[in-house]
Coordinates of C-alpha atoms in Angstrom, one line a residue:
Chain V
X155 CA 0.2 0.3 0.0
X156 CA 1.2 3.6 -1.0
X157 CA 0.5 5.2 2.7
X158 CA 2.8 3.1 4.1
X159 CA 5.5 2.1 1.6
X160 CA 6.0 6.0 1.0
X161 CA 6.7 6.9 4.3
X162 CA 8.9 3.7 5.2
X163 CA 10.9 4.8 1.8
X164 CA 11.4 8.7 2.9
X165 CA 12.6 7.5 6.2
X166 CA 15.4 5.5 4.7
X167 CA 16.1 8.0 2.2
X168 CA 16.5 10.1 5.3
X169 CA 18.8 7.9 7.1
X170 CA 20.9 7.0 4.0
X171 CA 21.8 10.7 3.6
X172 CA 23.8 11.5 6.7
X173 CA 25.2 7.7 6.3
X174 CA 26.4 8.6 2.6
X175 CA 27.2 12.2 3.5
X176 CA 29.4 11.0 6.5
X177 CA 30.7 8.1 5.5
X178 CA 31.7 9.2 1.9
X179 CA 31.9 13.2 1.5
X180 CA 33.1 13.8 4.9
X181 CA 30.1 16.0 5.9
X182 CA 30.7 15.5 9.5
X183 CA 30.6 19.7 10.0
X184 CA 27.3 19.8 8.0
X185 CA 25.2 16.9 9.6
X186 CA 26.8 17.8 13.4
X187 CA 26.7 21.2 13.8
X188 CA 25.1 23.4 10.9
X189 CA 21.7 20.9 10.8
X190 CA 21.0 20.7 14.6
X191 CA 21.7 24.4 14.8
X192 CA 19.3 24.8 11.7
X193 CA 16.7 22.2 13.1
X194 CA 16.5 24.1 16.4
X195 CA 15.6 27.3 14.7
X196 CA 12.9 26.1 13.0
X197 CA 11.7 23.8 15.9
X198 CA 11.5 27.1 18.2
X199 CA 10.4 29.8 15.5
X200 CA 7.8 27.1 14.1
X201 CA 6.0 26.4 16.9
X202 CA 6.4 30.1 18.5
X203 CA 4.5 30.8 14.8
X204 CA 1.8 28.3 15.0
X205 CA 0.9 29.0 18.6
X206 CA 1.0 33.1 18.1
X207 CA -1.4 32.4 15.0
X208 CA -3.5 30.4 17.4
X209 CA -3.8 32.4 20.1
X210 CA -4.8 35.4 17.9
X211 CA -8.1 33.6 15.9
X212 CA -10.5 35.2 17.5
X213 CA -13.0 32.7 19.1
X214 CA -17.2 33.2 17.9
X215 CA -18.7 31.0 20.2
X216 CA -18.2 29.6 23.9
X217 CA -17.6 26.2 22.5
X218 CA -16.0 24.4 25.5
X219 CA -16.9 20.5 25.1
X220 CA -18.8 19.1 28.4
X221 CA -19.8 16.2 29.6
X222 CA -21.2 16.8 33.4
X223 CA -23.4 19.0 35.2
X224 CA -22.6 22.4 35.0
X225 CA -22.7 24.9 37.6
X226 CA -26.3 25.6 38.5
X227 CA -28.0 25.9 41.6
X228 CA -26.1 25.7 44.9
X229 CA -27.8 22.1 46.1
X230 CA -26.9 20.6 42.5
X231 CA -23.6 19.4 42.6
X232 CA -21.4 20.1 39.8
X233 CA -19.2 18.1 38.2
X234 CA -15.9 20.7 38.1
X235 CA -13.5 19.2 36.0
X236 CA -16.0 17.9 33.2
X237 CA -17.9 21.5 33.2
X238 CA -15.6 23.7 34.2
X239 CA -16.6 27.2 35.5
X240 CA -13.5 28.5 37.0
X241 CA -9.7 28.8 35.8
X242 CA -8.5 26.1 37.7
X243 CA -11.1 23.7 36.9
X244 CA -9.9 24.4 33.5
X245 CA -6.4 24.0 34.4
X246 CA -6.9 20.7 36.0
X247 CA -8.8 19.5 32.9
X248 CA -6.3 20.4 30.4
X249 CA -3.3 19.1 32.3
X250 CA -5.2 15.8 33.3
X251 CA -5.7 15.5 29.7
X252 CA -2.0 16.1 29.1
X253 CA -0.3 13.7 31.4
X254 CA -3.1 11.5 31.7
X255 CA -4.7 11.5 28.1
X256 CA -8.1 11.3 29.9
X257 CA -10.5 11.8 27.4
X258 CA -8.9 8.9 25.3
X259 CA -9.1 6.6 28.4
X260 CA -13.2 7.0 27.8
X261 CA -12.0 5.6 24.0
X262 CA -14.2 2.6 23.2
X263 CA -14.6 0.3 20.1
X264 CA -17.4 -0.3 17.9
X265 CA -17.3 -4.0 16.3
X266 CA -20.1 -5.2 13.7
X267 CA -20.5 -9.2 15.6
X268 CA -22.6 -11.8 13.5
X269 CA -25.9 -11.0 12.5
X270 CA -26.7 -7.2 12.1
X271 CA -25.5 -6.7 16.1
X272 CA -23.0 -3.6 16.4
X273 CA -21.3 -3.9 20.2
X274 CA -19.9 -1.3 21.3
X275 CA -17.2 -2.3 24.1
X276 CA -14.6 -0.9 26.8
X277 CA -11.4 -0.3 24.6
X278 CA -8.1 0.5 26.7
X279 CA -5.3 -0.5 24.6
X280 CA -4.8 2.8 22.9
X281 CA -4.9 4.7 25.6
X282 CA -2.5 2.6 27.5
X283 CA -0.1 2.0 24.3
X284 CA -0.3 6.1 23.8
X285 CA 0.4 7.1 27.1
X286 CA 3.8 4.8 28.3
X287 CA 4.5 5.9 24.3
X288 CA 4.6 9.5 25.0
X289 CA 5.8 9.4 28.6
X290 CA 8.5 7.0 27.6
X291 CA 9.7 9.7 24.7
X292 CA 9.3 12.3 27.3
X293 CA 11.9 10.5 29.7
X294 CA 13.9 9.7 26.9
X295 CA 14.1 13.0 25.9
X296 CA 15.0 14.5 29.6
X297 CA 17.6 11.8 29.7
X298 CA 19.6 12.8 26.7
X299 CA 20.5 16.1 29.2
X300 CA 23.7 13.8 29.8
X301 CA 25.2 14.5 26.8
X302 CA 24.7 18.3 26.5
X303 CA 24.8 19.5 30.3
X304 CA 28.8 18.9 32.1
X305 CA 26.7 18.4 35.6
X306 CA 23.8 16.7 35.5
X307 CA 20.9 18.3 37.5
X308 CA 19.6 15.6 40.4
X309 CA 16.2 14.8 38.8
X310 CA 17.9 13.7 35.6
X311 CA 19.7 11.4 37.2
X312 CA 16.9 10.3 39.2
X313 CA 15.4 9.3 36.0
X314 CA 17.9 7.6 34.7
X315 CA 18.5 5.5 38.0
X316 CA 15.1 4.4 38.4
X317 CA 15.1 3.8 34.3
X318 CA 18.1 1.5 34.4
X319 CA 17.6 0.0 37.9
X320 CA 17.1 -3.5 36.3
X321 CA 20.6 -3.2 35.8
X322 CA 20.6 -5.9 33.0
X323 CA 23.3 -5.6 30.1
X324 CA 26.1 -3.4 30.1
X325 CA 25.4 -0.6 29.6
X326 CA 22.4 -1.2 31.6
X327 CA 18.9 -1.1 30.2
X328 CA 16.6 1.6 29.9
X329 CA 13.3 0.5 30.2
X330 CA 11.7 3.0 28.4
X331 CA 13.9 1.7 25.6
X332 CA 12.0 -1.2 25.6
X333 CA 8.5 0.0 26.6
X334 CA 8.9 2.7 23.8
X335 CA 9.7 0.3 20.9
X336 CA 7.2 -2.2 22.1
X337 CA 4.4 1.2 22.4
X338 CA 5.0 2.2 18.8
X339 CA 4.4 -1.6 17.5
X340 CA 1.3 -1.4 18.9
X341 CA 0.5 2.2 17.3
X342 CA 1.8 1.0 13.9
X343 CA 0.1 -2.5 14.1
X344 CA -3.0 -1.2 15.1
X345 CA -3.2 1.4 12.0
X346 CA -2.4 -1.8 9.8
X347 CA -4.6 -4.4 11.4
X348 CA -7.7 -2.7 12.0
X349 CA -9.4 -2.2 9.0
X350 CA -11.5 0.8 10.2
X351 CA -7.9 2.5 11.5
X352 CA -6.5 1.7 8.2
X353 CA -8.9 3.2 6.0
X354 CA -8.9 6.4 7.9
X355 CA -4.9 6.2 8.3
X356 CA -3.0 8.6 6.3
X357 CA 0.7 8.7 5.1
X358 CA 0.8 11.6 7.6
X359 CA 0.1 9.3 10.6
X360 CA 2.4 6.4 9.0
X361 CA 5.7 8.9 8.6
X362 CA 6.3 10.2 11.9
X363 CA 5.9 6.7 13.4
X364 CA 8.2 5.2 11.4
X365 CA 10.5 8.5 11.8
X366 CA 10.0 8.1 15.5
X367 CA 10.9 4.1 15.5
X368 CA 14.0 4.8 13.3
X369 CA 15.4 7.2 15.5
X370 CA 14.6 4.6 18.6
X371 CA 16.4 1.8 16.8
X372 CA 19.5 3.9 15.8
X373 CA 19.8 5.3 19.7
X374 CA 19.2 1.9 21.3
X375 CA 21.7 0.6 18.5
X376 CA 24.3 2.9 19.3
X377 CA 24.2 2.2 23.3
X378 CA 23.8 -1.8 23.2
X379 CA 25.0 -3.3 20.5
X380 CA 27.3 -1.0 17.6
X381 CA 28.8 1.7 19.9
X382 CA 30.2 4.9 19.1
X383 CA 32.6 6.9 21.0
X384 CA 30.5 8.9 23.5
X385 CA 33.2 11.0 24.4
X386 CA 33.2 12.9 21.3
X387 CA 29.4 12.7 21.4
X388 CA 29.4 14.5 24.6
X389 CA 31.8 16.9 23.3
X390 CA 29.5 17.8 20.7
X391 CA 26.5 17.8 22.8
X392 CA 28.5 20.4 25.0
X393 CA 29.3 22.3 22.5
X394 CA 25.9 22.4 20.5
X395 CA 24.4 23.7 24.3
X396 CA 27.1 26.5 24.8
X397 CA 26.7 27.6 20.8
X398 CA 29.8 26.8 19.7
X399 CA 30.8 26.1 16.3
X400 CA 33.7 23.5 16.9
X401 CA 34.2 20.7 14.5
X402 CA 33.1 17.2 15.7
X403 CA 35.0 14.5 16.7
X404 CA 35.3 11.3 15.3
X405 CA 32.1 10.0 15.8
X406 CA 30.8 6.7 14.1
X407 CA 28.2 7.1 11.0
X408 CA 25.0 5.9 13.0
X409 CA 25.3 8.8 15.7
X410 CA 24.7 10.9 12.6
X411 CA 21.6 8.9 11.0
X412 CA 20.2 9.1 15.0
X413 CA 21.1 13.0 14.9
X414 CA 19.9 13.7 11.1
X415 CA 16.6 12.0 12.1
X416 CA 16.1 13.8 15.2
X417 CA 16.5 17.0 12.9
X418 CA 14.2 16.1 10.4
X419 CA 11.5 14.9 13.1
X420 CA 12.6 18.9 14.9
X421 CA 12.1 20.4 11.3
X422 CA 9.0 18.3 10.7
X423 CA 7.2 19.1 13.8
X424 CA 5.4 22.3 13.5
X425 CA 4.5 21.9 9.9
X426 CA 2.2 18.4 11.1
X427 CA 0.4 16.9 13.1
X428 CA 2.6 16.9 15.8
X429 CA 2.2 20.4 16.6
X430 CA -0.6 19.1 19.0
X431 CA 2.3 19.1 21.7
X432 CA 1.6 22.8 21.9
X433 CA -1.9 22.8 20.8
X434 CA -3.2 20.8 23.3
X435 CA -2.3 23.9 25.7
X436 CA -4.4 26.2 24.1
X437 CA -7.7 23.8 22.5
X438 CA -10.7 26.3 23.4
X439 CA -12.5 23.4 23.4
X440 CA -10.5 22.1 26.2
X441 CA -9.5 25.5 27.9
X442 CA -12.9 27.5 27.6
X443 CA -15.0 27.7 30.8
X444 CA -18.6 26.2 30.6
X445 CA -20.4 29.8 31.8
X446 CA -22.1 31.2 28.9
X447 CA -25.1 31.7 31.3
X448 CA -22.9 33.6 33.6
X449 CA -21.1 35.7 31.6
X450 CA -21.4 36.4 27.6
X451 CA -19.3 35.9 25.1
X452 CA -19.3 38.1 22.4
X453 CA -18.1 36.9 19.2
X454 CA -14.9 39.4 18.3
X455 CA -16.1 39.9 14.6
X456 CA -19.3 41.0 15.7
X457 CA -20.4 44.1 13.8
X458 CA -21.3 46.5 15.9
X459 CA -25.2 46.6 16.1
X460 CA -27.5 48.8 17.2
X461 CA -29.8 47.3 19.5
X462 CA -33.1 49.0 20.9
X463 CA -34.3 47.7 24.0
X464 CA -37.9 46.9 24.5
X465 CA -38.2 49.7 27.3
X466 CA -37.0 51.9 24.6
X467 CA -39.7 50.4 22.3
X468 CA -42.3 51.1 24.8
X469 CA -41.4 54.8 26.2
X470 CA -41.7 55.9 22.3
X471 CA -45.2 54.2 21.8
X472 CA -46.7 54.1 25.5
X473 CA -49.2 56.4 24.6
X474 CA -50.4 54.8 21.7
X475 CA -50.5 51.4 23.2
X476 CA -52.2 52.8 26.0
X477 CA -54.9 54.0 23.6
X478 CA -55.1 50.8 21.8
X479 CA -55.7 48.6 25.1
X480 CA -51.9 47.0 24.8
X481 CA -51.2 46.1 28.3
X482 CA -47.5 48.6 29.0
X483 CA -45.2 47.5 31.8
X484 CA -44.6 51.0 32.9
X485 CA -47.7 53.2 33.3
Chain W
X118 CA -4.9 -33.0 54.1
X119 CA -3.7 -36.2 55.2
X120 CA -0.2 -36.8 56.8
X121 CA 1.1 -38.7 54.3
X122 CA 0.2 -36.2 51.5
X123 CA 1.7 -33.3 53.8
X124 CA 4.8 -36.0 53.6
X125 CA 4.8 -36.6 49.6
X126 CA 4.8 -32.8 49.0
X127 CA 7.7 -32.0 51.2
X128 CA 9.9 -34.7 49.9
X129 CA 8.8 -33.7 46.7
X130 CA 10.1 -30.1 47.2
X131 CA 13.2 -31.3 49.1
X132 CA 14.2 -34.0 46.0
X133 CA 13.3 -30.6 43.2
X134 CA 15.7 -28.5 46.0
X135 CA 18.4 -31.3 45.7
X136 CA 18.6 -31.6 42.0
X137 CA 18.4 -27.7 41.4
X138 CA 21.1 -27.3 43.5
X139 CA 23.2 -30.0 41.8
X140 CA 22.7 -28.7 38.5
X141 CA 24.7 -25.6 39.9
X142 CA 27.8 -27.4 41.5
X143 CA 30.7 -25.9 39.6
X144 CA 31.6 -28.1 36.7
X145 CA 35.4 -28.5 37.6
X146 CA 38.1 -28.3 35.1
X147 CA 38.2 -24.8 34.8
X148 CA 41.8 -23.9 34.5
X149 CA 43.0 -20.9 36.7
X150 CA 45.1 -18.2 35.0
X151 CA 48.9 -18.4 34.6
X152 CA 49.4 -15.6 36.3
X153 CA 53.3 -16.1 35.4
X154 CA 52.5 -15.6 31.8
X155 CA 50.3 -13.2 32.3
X156 CA 52.6 -10.9 34.5
X157 CA 55.3 -10.4 31.9
X158 CA 53.9 -8.2 29.3
X159 CA 54.2 -4.8 27.1
X160 CA 52.5 -2.2 28.7
X161 CA 52.6 0.1 25.8
X162 CA 49.4 -1.2 24.0
X163 CA 46.0 -1.6 25.2
X164 CA 44.0 -4.9 25.0
X165 CA 43.0 -3.5 21.2
X166 CA 43.4 -0.4 19.5
X167 CA 42.7 2.7 21.4
X168 CA 39.8 4.0 19.1
X169 CA 38.1 0.7 19.9
X170 CA 38.8 0.9 23.3
X171 CA 37.5 4.0 23.6
X172 CA 33.9 3.0 22.4
X173 CA 33.8 -0.4 22.9
X174 CA 35.5 -1.0 26.2
X175 CA 32.6 -2.0 28.3
X176 CA 31.4 -4.5 25.8
X177 CA 34.5 -6.1 26.2
X178 CA 34.4 -6.1 30.1
X179 CA 30.9 -7.6 29.5
X180 CA 32.0 -10.3 27.9
X181 CA 34.9 -11.2 30.0
X182 CA 32.8 -11.3 32.6
X183 CA 30.7 -13.6 31.0
X184 CA 33.6 -15.8 29.9
X185 CA 35.1 -15.9 33.2
X186 CA 32.7 -16.5 35.7
X187 CA 29.7 -18.4 33.3
X188 CA 32.2 -20.1 31.2
X189 CA 35.5 -20.2 33.5
X190 CA 37.5 -19.1 30.7
X191 CA 39.8 -16.7 32.0
X192 CA 42.3 -16.0 29.6
X193 CA 42.1 -13.4 26.6
X194 CA 44.4 -13.3 23.6
X195 CA 44.6 -10.8 21.2
X196 CA 45.1 -11.4 17.8
X197 CA 48.9 -10.1 18.1
X198 CA 49.7 -13.0 20.5
X199 CA 49.5 -11.6 23.7
X200 CA 47.6 -13.0 26.7
X201 CA 45.5 -11.3 29.4
X202 CA 43.5 -12.7 32.4
X203 CA 40.3 -11.7 32.0
X204 CA 39.8 -9.5 34.9
X205 CA 38.9 -6.1 36.1
X206 CA 42.3 -5.9 37.9
X207 CA 43.6 -6.4 34.6
X208 CA 42.9 -2.8 33.6
X209 CA 43.9 -1.3 36.5
X210 CA 47.4 -3.2 36.3
X211 CA 48.3 -1.3 33.4
X212 CA 46.0 1.9 33.9
X213 CA 47.3 2.5 37.6
X214 CA 49.5 5.6 37.3
X215 CA 46.6 7.5 37.3
X216 CA 44.0 6.5 39.6
X217 CA 41.5 8.3 38.2
X218 CA 41.6 6.9 35.0
X219 CA 38.2 5.3 34.6
X220 CA 36.3 7.8 36.9
X221 CA 37.7 10.7 34.7
X222 CA 35.8 9.8 31.4
X223 CA 32.7 8.6 33.3
X224 CA 32.3 11.7 35.3
X225 CA 32.7 13.7 32.4
X226 CA 30.4 11.7 30.3
X227 CA 27.8 11.2 33.3
X228 CA 27.9 7.0 33.4
X229 CA 27.8 5.3 36.4
X230 CA 29.3 1.9 36.1
X231 CA 27.7 -0.1 39.0
X232 CA 30.7 -2.3 39.1
X233 CA 32.1 -0.5 42.0
X234 CA 29.3 -1.4 43.8
X235 CA 31.3 -4.9 44.3
X236 CA 34.6 -4.4 42.7
X237 CA 37.6 -2.5 43.6
X238 CA 37.0 0.9 42.3
X239 CA 40.8 2.3 41.7
X240 CA 40.5 5.5 43.7
X241 CA 39.9 2.8 46.7
X242 CA 43.5 1.3 46.2
X243 CA 46.2 1.9 48.4
X244 CA 49.1 4.2 46.4

């Protein structure tokens, strides 16, 4: 299928570019110094641009999505998180979304059984795989601080120790490495095996998954199998963190494959559905308060309308109304 | 449960335990290192090329540990015919001028090998 093969080919080509560039053309400097700075710049500027663009868009309606009792009379219990009426309610809701994937937890599946029976059931696997996938990636990214900082902040060291506490293999196995591989495999297989999901999956769904898989595989290979010279990697990393322009030392080509794929991901990030990393924090359906009855939400692009209230109307026609026998509010 | 049943089960467990322990008895015949041969050596070259050692020394050590502890094979022979005892102390015998040899690098790279939990850290030895 084209939509699966194309992303695979693209990732393979992306992996080959730095390999050939470093191995045969000696472009260490391009891939080790210029690319990372460029990618970081694109990521930063791109994300800023997307977020500012979104924040400046007017929100015409109060479109918060709710599924709980809104704030009402005192004796009716409000579902504060499902139907927030105070900013901190909404903050809790957004954070539980970000940290725990709360709404994905409600994910269920529909299956057509024998006969015309459509059966709905609970389906937590996507939630579980998605959650451990994202958390593992976060921990892995945080752990990489050891390549950029001369002294490791204590929390990063704790994460490293916790992650490698099994202490099997040399160097010690990080649990997140295994977990992220398992989770990403599930996410790919789910898109391939389930006909319903397969049909709605696009190239842009497969590409990030394949890209991240390739990055993870290159990283795992460097740590556990084909080693690279970590001393030079660290020198390069601390250099980059200090905005130095020094040329990198001798590092294996696999490292540049890893680095270039990461750079590709960083550049791809702001222009793809991966911006949901920033977008989730400012998504109006999640961040707005369900207080449309307590507080009027004005569409910012409404043209100014000249209103005439009933009181004004009555003031003008009171005498005539009285003559015609129409009841008036104010005598 | 009837007393005879309890007896049977206890007996079974003991039997399994004896069997299990006997499986782990030393295989015997693991030759001890010929220390004399190992002692006289040229200390100007590492066990493998410097580049290889820089990136792969932990692989080598892991292999050594497996060979020595699991297989009883305690002699490492390099392609150019030198022999070494497969032990952490071998590394330290050459790299003893600088007691911080291992530590310096690891501190720089923020790695903390757990080996020193049990093995003697070079910085712990007396001059």
